[in-house]
Coordinates of C-alpha atoms (C1' of nucleotides) in Angstrom, one line a residue:
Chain A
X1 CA 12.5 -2.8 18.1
X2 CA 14.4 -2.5 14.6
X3 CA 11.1 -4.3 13.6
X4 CA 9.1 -1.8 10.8
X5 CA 12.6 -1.5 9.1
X6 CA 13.0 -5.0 8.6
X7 CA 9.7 -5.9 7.6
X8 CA 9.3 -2.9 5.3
X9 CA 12.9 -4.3 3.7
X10 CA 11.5 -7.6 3.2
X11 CA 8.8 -6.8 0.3
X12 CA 12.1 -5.8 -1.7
X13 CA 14.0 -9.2 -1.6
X14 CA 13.9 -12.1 -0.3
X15 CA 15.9 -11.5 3.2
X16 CA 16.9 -14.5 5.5
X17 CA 17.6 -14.4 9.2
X18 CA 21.1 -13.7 8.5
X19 CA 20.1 -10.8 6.4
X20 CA 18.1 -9.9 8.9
X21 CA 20.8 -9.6 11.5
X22 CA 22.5 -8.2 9.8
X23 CA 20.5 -5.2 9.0
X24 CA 19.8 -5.1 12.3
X25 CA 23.4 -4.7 13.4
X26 CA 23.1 -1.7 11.0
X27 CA 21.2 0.7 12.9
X28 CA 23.0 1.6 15.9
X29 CA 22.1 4.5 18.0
X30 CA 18.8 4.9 19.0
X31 CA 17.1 8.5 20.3
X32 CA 13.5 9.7 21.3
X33 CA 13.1 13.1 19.9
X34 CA 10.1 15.8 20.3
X35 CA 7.7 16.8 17.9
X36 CA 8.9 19.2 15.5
X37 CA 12.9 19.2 16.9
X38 CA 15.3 19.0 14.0
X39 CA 16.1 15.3 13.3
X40 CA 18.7 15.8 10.0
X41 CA 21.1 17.8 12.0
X42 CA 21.3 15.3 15.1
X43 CA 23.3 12.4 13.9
X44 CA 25.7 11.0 16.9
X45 CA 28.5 11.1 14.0
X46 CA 28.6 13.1 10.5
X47 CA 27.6 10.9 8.2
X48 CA 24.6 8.8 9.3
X49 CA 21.5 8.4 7.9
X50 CA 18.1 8.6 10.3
X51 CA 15.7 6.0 10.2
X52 CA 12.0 6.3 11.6
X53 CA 11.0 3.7 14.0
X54 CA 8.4 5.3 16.0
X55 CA 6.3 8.1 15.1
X56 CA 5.8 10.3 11.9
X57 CA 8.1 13.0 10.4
X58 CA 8.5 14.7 7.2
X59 CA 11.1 16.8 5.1
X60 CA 9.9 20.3 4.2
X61 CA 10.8 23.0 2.4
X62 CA 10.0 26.8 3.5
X63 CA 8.8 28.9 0.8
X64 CA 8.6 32.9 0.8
X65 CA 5.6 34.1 2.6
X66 CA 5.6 31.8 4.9
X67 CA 4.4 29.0 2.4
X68 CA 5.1 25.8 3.3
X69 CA 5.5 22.4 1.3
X70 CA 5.9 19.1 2.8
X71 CA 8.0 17.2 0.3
X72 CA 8.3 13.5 1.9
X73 CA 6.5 12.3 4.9
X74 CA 8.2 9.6 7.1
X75 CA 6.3 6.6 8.5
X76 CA 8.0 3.7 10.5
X77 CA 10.1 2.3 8.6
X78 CA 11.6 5.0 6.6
X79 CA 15.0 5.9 5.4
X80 CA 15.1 9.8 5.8
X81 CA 17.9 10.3 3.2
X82 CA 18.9 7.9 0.3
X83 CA 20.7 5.0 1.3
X84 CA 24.2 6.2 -0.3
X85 CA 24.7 9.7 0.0
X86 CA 24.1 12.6 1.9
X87 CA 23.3 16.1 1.4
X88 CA 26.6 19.1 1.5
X89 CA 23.9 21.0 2.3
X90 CA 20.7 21.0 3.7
X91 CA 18.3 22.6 1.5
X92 CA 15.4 21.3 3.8
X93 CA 14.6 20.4 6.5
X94 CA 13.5 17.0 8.5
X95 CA 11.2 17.1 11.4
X96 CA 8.8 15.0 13.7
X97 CA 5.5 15.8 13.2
X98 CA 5.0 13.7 16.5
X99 CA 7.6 12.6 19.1
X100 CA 9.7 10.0 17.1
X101 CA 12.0 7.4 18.3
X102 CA 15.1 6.5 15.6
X103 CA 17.4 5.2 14.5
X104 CA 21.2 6.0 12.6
X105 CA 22.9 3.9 10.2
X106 CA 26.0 5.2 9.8
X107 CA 26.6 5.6 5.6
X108 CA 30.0 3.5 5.4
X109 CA 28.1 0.8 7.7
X110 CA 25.3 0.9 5.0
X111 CA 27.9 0.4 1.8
X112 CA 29.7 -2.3 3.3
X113 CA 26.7 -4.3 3.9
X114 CA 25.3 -3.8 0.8
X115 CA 29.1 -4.6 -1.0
X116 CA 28.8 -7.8 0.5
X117 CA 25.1 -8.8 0.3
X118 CA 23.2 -8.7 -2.9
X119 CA 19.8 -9.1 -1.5
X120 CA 20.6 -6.4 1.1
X121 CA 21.6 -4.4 -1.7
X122 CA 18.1 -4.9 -3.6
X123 CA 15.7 -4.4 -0.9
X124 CA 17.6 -0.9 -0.4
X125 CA 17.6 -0.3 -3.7
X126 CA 13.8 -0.9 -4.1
X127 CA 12.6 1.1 -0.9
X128 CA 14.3 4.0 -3.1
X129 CA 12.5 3.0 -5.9
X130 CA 9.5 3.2 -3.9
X131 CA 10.5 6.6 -2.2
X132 CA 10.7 7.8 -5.7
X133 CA 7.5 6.6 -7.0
X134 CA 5.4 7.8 -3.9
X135 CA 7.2 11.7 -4.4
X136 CA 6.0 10.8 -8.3
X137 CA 2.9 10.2 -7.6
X138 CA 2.3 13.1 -4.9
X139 CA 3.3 15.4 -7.5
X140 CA 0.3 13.8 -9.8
X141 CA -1.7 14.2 -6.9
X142 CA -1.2 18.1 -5.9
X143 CA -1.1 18.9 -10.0
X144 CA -4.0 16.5 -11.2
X145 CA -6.4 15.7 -8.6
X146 CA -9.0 17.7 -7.2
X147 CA -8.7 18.7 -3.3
X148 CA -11.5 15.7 -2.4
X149 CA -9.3 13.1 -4.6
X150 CA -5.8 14.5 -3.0
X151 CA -7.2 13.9 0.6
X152 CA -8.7 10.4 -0.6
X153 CA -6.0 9.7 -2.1
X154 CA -3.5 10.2 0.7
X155 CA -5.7 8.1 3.1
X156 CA -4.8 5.1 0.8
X157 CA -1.5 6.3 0.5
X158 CA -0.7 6.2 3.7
X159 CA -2.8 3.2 5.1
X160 CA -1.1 1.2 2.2
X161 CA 2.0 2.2 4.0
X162 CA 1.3 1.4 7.2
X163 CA 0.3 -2.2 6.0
X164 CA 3.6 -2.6 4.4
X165 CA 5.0 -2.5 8.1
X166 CA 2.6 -4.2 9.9
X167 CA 0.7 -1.6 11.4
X168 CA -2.7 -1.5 10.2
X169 CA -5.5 -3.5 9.7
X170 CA -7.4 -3.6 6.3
X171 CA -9.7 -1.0 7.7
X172 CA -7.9 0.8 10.3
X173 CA -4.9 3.1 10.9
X174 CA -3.1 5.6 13.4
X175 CA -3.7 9.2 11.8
X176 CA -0.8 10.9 14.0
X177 CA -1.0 14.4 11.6
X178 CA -3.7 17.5 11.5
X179 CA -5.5 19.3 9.1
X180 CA -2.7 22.0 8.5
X181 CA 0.2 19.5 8.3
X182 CA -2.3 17.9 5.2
X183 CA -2.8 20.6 3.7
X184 CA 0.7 21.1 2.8
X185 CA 1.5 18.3 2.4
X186 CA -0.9 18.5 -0.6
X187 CA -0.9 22.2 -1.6
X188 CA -3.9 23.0 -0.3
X189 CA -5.5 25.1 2.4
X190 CA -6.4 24.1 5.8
X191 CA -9.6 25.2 5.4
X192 CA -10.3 23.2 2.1
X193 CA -8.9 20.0 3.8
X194 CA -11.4 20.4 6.2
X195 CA -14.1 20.4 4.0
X196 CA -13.1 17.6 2.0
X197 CA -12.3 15.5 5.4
X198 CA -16.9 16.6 5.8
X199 CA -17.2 15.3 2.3
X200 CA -15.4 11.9 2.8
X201 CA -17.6 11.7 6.6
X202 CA -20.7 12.3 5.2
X203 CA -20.1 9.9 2.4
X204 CA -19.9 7.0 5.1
X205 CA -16.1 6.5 3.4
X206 CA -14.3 7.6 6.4
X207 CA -14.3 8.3 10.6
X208 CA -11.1 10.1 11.4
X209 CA -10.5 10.9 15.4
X210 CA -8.2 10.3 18.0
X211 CA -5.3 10.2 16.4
X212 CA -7.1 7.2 14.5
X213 CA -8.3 6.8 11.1
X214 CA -11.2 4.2 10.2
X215 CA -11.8 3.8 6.8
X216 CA -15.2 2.2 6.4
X217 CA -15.4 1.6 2.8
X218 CA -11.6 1.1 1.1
X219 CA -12.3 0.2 -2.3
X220 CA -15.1 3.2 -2.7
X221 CA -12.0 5.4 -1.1
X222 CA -10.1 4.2 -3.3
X223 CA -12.0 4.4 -6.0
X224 CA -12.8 7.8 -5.4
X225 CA -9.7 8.5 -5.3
X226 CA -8.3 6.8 -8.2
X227 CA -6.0 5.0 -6.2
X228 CA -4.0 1.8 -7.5
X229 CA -1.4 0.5 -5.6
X230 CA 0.3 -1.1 -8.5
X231 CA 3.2 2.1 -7.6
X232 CA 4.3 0.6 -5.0
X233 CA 5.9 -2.2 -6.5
X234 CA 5.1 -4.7 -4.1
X235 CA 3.8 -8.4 -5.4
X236 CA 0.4 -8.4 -4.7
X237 CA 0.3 -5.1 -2.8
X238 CA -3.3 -4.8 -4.3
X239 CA -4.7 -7.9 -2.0
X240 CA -2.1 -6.9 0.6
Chain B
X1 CA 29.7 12.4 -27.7
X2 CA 29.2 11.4 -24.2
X3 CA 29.9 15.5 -23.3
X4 CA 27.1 16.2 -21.9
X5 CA 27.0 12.9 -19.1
X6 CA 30.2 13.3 -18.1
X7 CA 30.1 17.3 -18.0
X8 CA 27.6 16.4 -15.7
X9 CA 29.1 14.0 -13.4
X10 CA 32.2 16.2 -13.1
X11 CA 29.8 18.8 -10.7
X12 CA 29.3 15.9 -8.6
X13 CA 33.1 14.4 -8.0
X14 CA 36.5 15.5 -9.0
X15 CA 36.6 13.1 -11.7
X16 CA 40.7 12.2 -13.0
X17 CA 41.1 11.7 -17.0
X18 CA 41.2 7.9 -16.1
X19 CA 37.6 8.4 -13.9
X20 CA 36.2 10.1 -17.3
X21 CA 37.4 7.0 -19.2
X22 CA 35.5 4.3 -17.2
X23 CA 32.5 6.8 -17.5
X24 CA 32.4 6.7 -21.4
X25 CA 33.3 3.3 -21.6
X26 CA 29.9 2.4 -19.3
X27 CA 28.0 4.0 -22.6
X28 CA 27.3 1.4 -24.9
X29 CA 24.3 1.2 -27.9
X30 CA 23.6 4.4 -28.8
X31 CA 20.2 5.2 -30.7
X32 CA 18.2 7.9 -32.1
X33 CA 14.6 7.6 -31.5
X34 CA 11.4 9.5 -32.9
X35 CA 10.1 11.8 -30.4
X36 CA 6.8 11.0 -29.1
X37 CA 8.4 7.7 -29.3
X38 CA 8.8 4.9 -25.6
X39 CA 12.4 5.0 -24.4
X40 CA 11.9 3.1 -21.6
X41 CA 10.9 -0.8 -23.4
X42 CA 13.8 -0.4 -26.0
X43 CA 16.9 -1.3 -24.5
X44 CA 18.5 -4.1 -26.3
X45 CA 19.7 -5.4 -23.1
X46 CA 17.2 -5.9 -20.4
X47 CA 18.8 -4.3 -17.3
X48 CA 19.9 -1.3 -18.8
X49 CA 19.8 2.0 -17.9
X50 CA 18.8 5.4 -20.5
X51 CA 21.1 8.0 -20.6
X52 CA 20.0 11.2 -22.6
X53 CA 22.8 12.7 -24.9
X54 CA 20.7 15.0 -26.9
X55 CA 17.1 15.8 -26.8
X56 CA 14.8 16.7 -24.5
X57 CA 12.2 13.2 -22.5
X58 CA 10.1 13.0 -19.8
X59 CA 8.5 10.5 -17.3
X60 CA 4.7 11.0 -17.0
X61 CA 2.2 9.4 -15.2
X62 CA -1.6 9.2 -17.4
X63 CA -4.7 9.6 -14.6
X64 CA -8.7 9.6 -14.9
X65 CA -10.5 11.7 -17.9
X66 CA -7.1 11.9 -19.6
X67 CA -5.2 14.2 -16.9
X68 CA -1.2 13.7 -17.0
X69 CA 1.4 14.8 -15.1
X70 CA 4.9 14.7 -16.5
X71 CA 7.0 13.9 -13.4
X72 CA 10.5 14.3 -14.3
X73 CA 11.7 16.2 -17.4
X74 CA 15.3 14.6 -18.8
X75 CA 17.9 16.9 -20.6
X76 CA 21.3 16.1 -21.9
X77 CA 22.9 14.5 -19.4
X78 CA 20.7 12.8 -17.5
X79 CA 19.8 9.9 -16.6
X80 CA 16.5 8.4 -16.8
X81 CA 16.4 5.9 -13.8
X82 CA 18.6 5.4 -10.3
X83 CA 21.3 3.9 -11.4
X84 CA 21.4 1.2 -9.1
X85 CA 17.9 -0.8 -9.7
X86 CA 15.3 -0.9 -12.2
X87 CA 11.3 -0.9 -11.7
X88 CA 9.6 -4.5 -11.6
X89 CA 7.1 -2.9 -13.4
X90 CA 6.6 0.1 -15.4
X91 CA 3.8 2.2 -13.7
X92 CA 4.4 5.8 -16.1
X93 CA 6.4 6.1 -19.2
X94 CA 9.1 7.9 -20.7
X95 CA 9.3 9.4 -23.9
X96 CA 10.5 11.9 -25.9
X97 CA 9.7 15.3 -26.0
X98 CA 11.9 15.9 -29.3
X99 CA 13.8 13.7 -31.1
X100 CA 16.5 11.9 -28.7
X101 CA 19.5 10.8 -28.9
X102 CA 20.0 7.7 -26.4
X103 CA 22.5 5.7 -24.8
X104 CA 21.7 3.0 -22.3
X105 CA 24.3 1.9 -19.6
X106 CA 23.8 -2.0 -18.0
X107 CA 23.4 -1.5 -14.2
X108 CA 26.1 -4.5 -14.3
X109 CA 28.8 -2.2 -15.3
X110 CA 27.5 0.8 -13.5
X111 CA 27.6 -1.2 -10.3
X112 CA 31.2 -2.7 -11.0
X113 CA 32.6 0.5 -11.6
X114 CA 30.9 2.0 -9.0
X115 CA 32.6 -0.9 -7.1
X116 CA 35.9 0.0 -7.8
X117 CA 35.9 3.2 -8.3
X118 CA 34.8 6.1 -4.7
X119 CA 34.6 8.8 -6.9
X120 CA 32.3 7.2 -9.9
X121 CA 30.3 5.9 -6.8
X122 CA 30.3 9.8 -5.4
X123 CA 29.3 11.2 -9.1
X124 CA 26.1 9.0 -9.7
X125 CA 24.7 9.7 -5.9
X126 CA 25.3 13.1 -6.1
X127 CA 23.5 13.2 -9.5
X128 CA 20.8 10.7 -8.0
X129 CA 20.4 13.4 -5.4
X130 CA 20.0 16.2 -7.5
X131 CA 17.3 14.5 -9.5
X132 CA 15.5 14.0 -6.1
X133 CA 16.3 17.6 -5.2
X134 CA 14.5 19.0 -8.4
X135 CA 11.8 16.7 -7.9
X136 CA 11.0 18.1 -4.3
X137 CA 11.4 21.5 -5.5
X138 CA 8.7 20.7 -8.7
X139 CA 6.4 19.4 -6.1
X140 CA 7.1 22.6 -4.0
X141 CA 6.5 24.8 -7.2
X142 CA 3.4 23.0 -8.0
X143 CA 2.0 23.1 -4.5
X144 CA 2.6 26.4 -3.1
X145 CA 3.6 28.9 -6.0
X146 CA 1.3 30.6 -8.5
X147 CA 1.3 30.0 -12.1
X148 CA 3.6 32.8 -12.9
X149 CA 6.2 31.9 -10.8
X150 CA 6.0 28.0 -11.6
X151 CA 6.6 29.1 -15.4
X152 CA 9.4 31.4 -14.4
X153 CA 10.5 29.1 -11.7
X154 CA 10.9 26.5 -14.8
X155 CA 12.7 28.8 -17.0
X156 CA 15.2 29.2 -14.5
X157 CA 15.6 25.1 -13.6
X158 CA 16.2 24.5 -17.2
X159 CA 18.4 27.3 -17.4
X160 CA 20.4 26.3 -14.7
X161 CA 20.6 22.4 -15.4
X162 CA 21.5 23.4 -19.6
X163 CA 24.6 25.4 -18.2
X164 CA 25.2 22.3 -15.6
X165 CA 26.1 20.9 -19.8
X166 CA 27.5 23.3 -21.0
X167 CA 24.2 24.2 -22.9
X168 CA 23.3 27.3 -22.3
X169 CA 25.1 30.6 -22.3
X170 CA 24.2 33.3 -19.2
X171 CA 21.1 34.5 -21.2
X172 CA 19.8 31.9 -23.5
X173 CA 19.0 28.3 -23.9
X174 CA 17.0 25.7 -26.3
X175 CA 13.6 25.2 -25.4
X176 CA 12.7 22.5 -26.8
X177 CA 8.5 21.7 -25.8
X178 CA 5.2 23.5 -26.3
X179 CA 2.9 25.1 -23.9
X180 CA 0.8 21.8 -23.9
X181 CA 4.2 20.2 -21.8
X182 CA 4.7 23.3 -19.5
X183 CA 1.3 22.9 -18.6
X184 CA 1.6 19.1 -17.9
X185 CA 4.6 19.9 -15.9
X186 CA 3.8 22.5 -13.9
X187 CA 0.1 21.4 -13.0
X188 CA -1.9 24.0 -15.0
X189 CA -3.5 24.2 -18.2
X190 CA -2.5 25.2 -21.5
X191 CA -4.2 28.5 -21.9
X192 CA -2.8 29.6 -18.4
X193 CA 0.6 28.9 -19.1
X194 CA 0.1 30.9 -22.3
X195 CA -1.5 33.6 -19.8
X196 CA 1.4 33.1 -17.6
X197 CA 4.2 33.8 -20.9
X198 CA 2.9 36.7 -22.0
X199 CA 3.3 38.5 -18.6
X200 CA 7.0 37.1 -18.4
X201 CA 7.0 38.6 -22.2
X202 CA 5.4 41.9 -21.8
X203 CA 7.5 42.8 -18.7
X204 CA 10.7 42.3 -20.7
X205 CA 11.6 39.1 -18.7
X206 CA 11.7 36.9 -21.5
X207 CA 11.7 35.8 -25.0
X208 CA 10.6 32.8 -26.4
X209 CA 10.5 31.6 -30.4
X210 CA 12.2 29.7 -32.7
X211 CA 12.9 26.8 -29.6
X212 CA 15.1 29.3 -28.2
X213 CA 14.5 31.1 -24.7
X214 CA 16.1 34.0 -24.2
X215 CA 16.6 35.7 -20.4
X216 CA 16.5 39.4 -20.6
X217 CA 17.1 39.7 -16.5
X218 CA 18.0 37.0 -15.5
X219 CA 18.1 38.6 -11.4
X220 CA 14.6 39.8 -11.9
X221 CA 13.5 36.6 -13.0
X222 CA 14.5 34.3 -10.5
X223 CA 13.3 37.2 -7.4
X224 CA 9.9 36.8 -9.7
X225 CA 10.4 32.9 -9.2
X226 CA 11.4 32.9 -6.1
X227 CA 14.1 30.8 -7.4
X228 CA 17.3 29.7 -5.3
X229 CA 19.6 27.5 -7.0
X230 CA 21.1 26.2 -3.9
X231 CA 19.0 22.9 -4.3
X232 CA 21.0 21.8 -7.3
X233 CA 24.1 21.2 -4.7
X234 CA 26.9 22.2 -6.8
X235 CA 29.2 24.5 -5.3
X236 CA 29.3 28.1 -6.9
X237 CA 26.3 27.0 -8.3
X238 CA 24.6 30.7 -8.1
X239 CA 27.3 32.4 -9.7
X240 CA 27.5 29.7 -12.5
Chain C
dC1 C1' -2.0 25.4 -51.0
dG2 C1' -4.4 22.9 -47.7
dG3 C1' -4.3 20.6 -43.2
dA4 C1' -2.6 20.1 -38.7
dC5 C1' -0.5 21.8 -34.9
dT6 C1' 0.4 25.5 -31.9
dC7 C1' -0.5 29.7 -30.1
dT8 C1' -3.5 33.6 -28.7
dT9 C1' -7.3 35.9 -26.7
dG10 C1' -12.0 36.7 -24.8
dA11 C1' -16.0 35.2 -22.0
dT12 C1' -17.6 32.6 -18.4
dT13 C1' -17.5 29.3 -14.7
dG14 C1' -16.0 27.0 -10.6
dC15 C1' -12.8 25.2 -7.3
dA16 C1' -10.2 26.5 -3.8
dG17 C1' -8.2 30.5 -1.0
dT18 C1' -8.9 34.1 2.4
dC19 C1' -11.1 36.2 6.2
dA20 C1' -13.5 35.8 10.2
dA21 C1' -16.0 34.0 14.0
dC22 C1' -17.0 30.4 16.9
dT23 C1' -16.6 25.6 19.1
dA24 C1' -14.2 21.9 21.1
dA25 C1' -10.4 19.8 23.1
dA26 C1' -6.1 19.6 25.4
dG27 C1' -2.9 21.3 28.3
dT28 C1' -1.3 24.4 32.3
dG29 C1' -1.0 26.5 36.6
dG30 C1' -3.1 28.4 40.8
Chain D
dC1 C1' -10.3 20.6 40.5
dC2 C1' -11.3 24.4 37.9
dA3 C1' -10.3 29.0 35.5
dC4 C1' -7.3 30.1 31.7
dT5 C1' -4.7 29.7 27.7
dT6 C1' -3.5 27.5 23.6
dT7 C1' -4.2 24.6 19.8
dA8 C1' -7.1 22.2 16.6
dG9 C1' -11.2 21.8 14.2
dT10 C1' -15.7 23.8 12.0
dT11 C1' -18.6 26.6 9.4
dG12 C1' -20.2 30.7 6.6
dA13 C1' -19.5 34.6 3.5
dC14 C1' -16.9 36.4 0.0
dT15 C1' -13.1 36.7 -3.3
dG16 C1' -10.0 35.4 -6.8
dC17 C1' -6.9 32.5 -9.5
dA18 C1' -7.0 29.4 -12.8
dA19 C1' -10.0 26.0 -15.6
dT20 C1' -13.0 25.5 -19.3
dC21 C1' -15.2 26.7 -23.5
dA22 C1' -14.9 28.7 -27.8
dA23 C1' -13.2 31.0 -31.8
dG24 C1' -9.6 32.8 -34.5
dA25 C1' -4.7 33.7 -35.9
dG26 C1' 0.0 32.0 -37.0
dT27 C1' 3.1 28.7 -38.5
dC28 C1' 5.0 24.7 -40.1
dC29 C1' 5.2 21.1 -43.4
dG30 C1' 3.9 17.8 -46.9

DNA sequence: CGGACTCTTGATTGCAGTCAACTAAAGTGG
DNA sequence: CCACTTTAGTTGACTGCAATCAAGAGTCCG
C-alpha cells in the first residue's frame, strides 16, 4: 500500500527493512479524495504533510484573467510539501487531477525519524533535491523549448517518473491528465498542445489514449526532446 | 559581515542574540571570486554549502543551439543550495553575475545546529521555502505572463527580496546584470526585454542606469506586474 | 583612442494564441 | 436502452506577441 513511497525513497539511500518500517509507520492516515477536491487543507491534524499514493495531483497557482500555472505535478510517490516545513500560508493550491488515495505524515513524526536515522534522512533529503531539479528544469522547459520539445519533453519526464516507482514499463505508462491540464502545466495553449500531441502521432513517436500513454520510440522522444535524465540524480537512471 | 544572512533568517524565526551567534559562527572561509567565475566546484571543504554576502549569482541550466535558462538568481543573503544535502552530481552551474563575495557553511555544522537549536531549524526551512516559493512564482511568470509584466514582475521580486536585506530603500535598489541576464531569466530575448524597459521607462515606472533601479510608482508597478508579495511568507511583508 | 561590450531601434518572420465550429466520447436521467 | 448534456479532443482560419536579423549608437576601460 505505502509501496510507490518506499520504492521512490530507495533510489536516495540505501534503506533496509528496518528503514523501511519504519517509514512505513510514518504515514498514518489514509483518505480517497475526488478529482479536483482540495488536498492541502484536509490534513486529519495541523501539521501533516500529504503524500500521493494513488492517482495524480498538482499544486497551482491562479493568475489574473483566469490564467493558470501548474507549478508541481504529483505522481505516486510524492511528498506534496517539503519534508520539514509547512506553509503559514497557502499561496497555492494542491489538487487531484484524478481521484487520489493519500497519505499524511505528520511533520514532528517525519523529524524524529529523520533525527534518528541518517539514511532516512538522505533519501528525504534527495527526493527534495529531485523536486527541485524537476521545478528547474520545467522552468528550462516553458522558457527554452519550443511547444513540440515541452510536450516531448514531459512524456519522458513523467514516464521517467513513473519508472522510478515501479509503474511503467520501458515503453508504456498511465497518462491520467488532458490536454488543458498540459497546457498549463507548460505555458502553453490547449490548442497548441494538441497540435504538438498530432506532430508526435504522426511521427510514429507516440500513441496516447485511454488514459494510457505508449511511447513507441523512447530514445527518438527523447532525443527530440533533448531529454537527459542525468537531473534526476538517480545512479544509472539513464539505463533505468 | 554576515548582515545580510542573518537579516535574512531573522524573517523566518525569532532569532535570540545567542541564535544570531550560532548563525555567524556556521560561516567559515570567506572568498571573493571574479564574476563570470564557478562558485559551485570551489569550496575548500567538500560538503559545503555557498552562502552569498555580497554580489549578485545565479544557477543556470545550458540546452541545445546554446539556449540557457538561469533558474535561480542568488542575492545577499542567500543561499545557494538546501541546506540539508548536496547534489551527487552537478547537472547546471552557478556563477556570478558580478563580482561575489562568498562564504560557504559545511552541512555538518548546519545540521548540528539545526539539531540543537528549533528556531535555527525554523529559519533555514522557512528560507528553503521561500526559495521554492520564488521559484514557482518564476515558472508562473514565465509561463503565463507577458513580457512586460515578467520584467516588471522581476523588478518587484528583487525589490522585495533587497529590502528582505536591508538593501534597498522603498524606491530604489542595485541592479546589478544586463539585459542579456533578464532575458535568460525571464524566458525571452534580449531585444524584447529591451522593448519591454523602455515601456516601463516611457510610462514613468522606472529608471534604470548606473546599476541602480529606481521605482517611480512603486503601486502602479506591481498592479502592472500583477505582483503579490504574499508568496515571500513573511508577515507584513506588503507593507515592508 | 581604439576595441569590446551593452544598449537601442527598425524591419521582417514565425511560433503560438485566439476564435470558432465540429466530432467524439462519456456520463446522466427518463 | 436511448435521447440529452457535458466534457474532451480536433481542425481550420486568422491574429499577434515575441524572435530573429541587422545596423548603429553609447559607454566603459585598457
Amino acid at each position: 500500500m505505502f509501496q510507490p513511497f518506499i520504492r521512490k525513497l530507495r533510489h536516495g539511500a540505501n534503506l533496509s527493512q528496518d528503514d523501511e518500517k519504519i517509514l512505513a509507520n510514518l504515514i498514518k492516515p489514509l483518505r480517497n479524495m475526488r478529482a479536483r477536491h482540495d488536498l492541502s487543507r484536509e490534513g486529519s491534524e495541523p501539521r501533516v504533510v500529504p503524500i500521493v499514493l494513488d492517482g495524480w495531483a498538482c499544486r497551482y497557482r491562479m493568475l489574473e484573467n483566469g490564467r493558470r500555472q501548474i507549478t508541481a505535478l504529483y505522481l505516486p510517490g510524492d511528498l506534496c510539501e517539503p519534508f520539514g516545513v509547512l506553509p503559514r500560508c497557502m499561496d497555492d493550491t494542491i489538487v487531484g487531477l484524478t481521484p487520489v488515495s493519500l497519505a499524511y505524515a505528520s511533520l514532528a513524526a517525519i523529524g524524529s525519524a529523520v533525527r534518528s536515522n541518517p539514511r532516512i534522512e538522505e533519501a528525504l533529503w534527495w527526493d527534495l533535491l529531485l523536486a527541485t531539479s524537476i521545478d528547474h528544469e520545467r522552468l528550462a522547459s516553458v522558457g527554452r523549448r519550443t511547444a513540440l520539445e515541452r510536450v516531448g519533453h514531459l512524456f519522458c519526464e513523467v514516464h521517467q517518473r513513473l519508472r522510478l516507482v515501479d509503474l511503467a514499463d520501458s515503453s508504456s505508462c498511465d497518462w491520467l491528465i488532458n490536454q488543458f491540464e498540459i497546457s498549463d502545466l507548460l505555458g502553453l495553449s490547449a490548442v497548441h498542445v494538441n497540435r504538438s500531441l498530432r506532430q508526435l502521432r504522426e511521427a510514429g513517436l507516440i500513441t496516447l489514449q485511454g488514459h494510457r500513454l505508449i511511447i513507441h520510440d523512447l530514445d527518438k522522444l527523447r532525443a527530440l526532446s533533448y531529454f537527459d535524465p542525468s537531473y534526476f540524480h538517480v545512479d544509472g537512471s539513464s539505463s533505468l
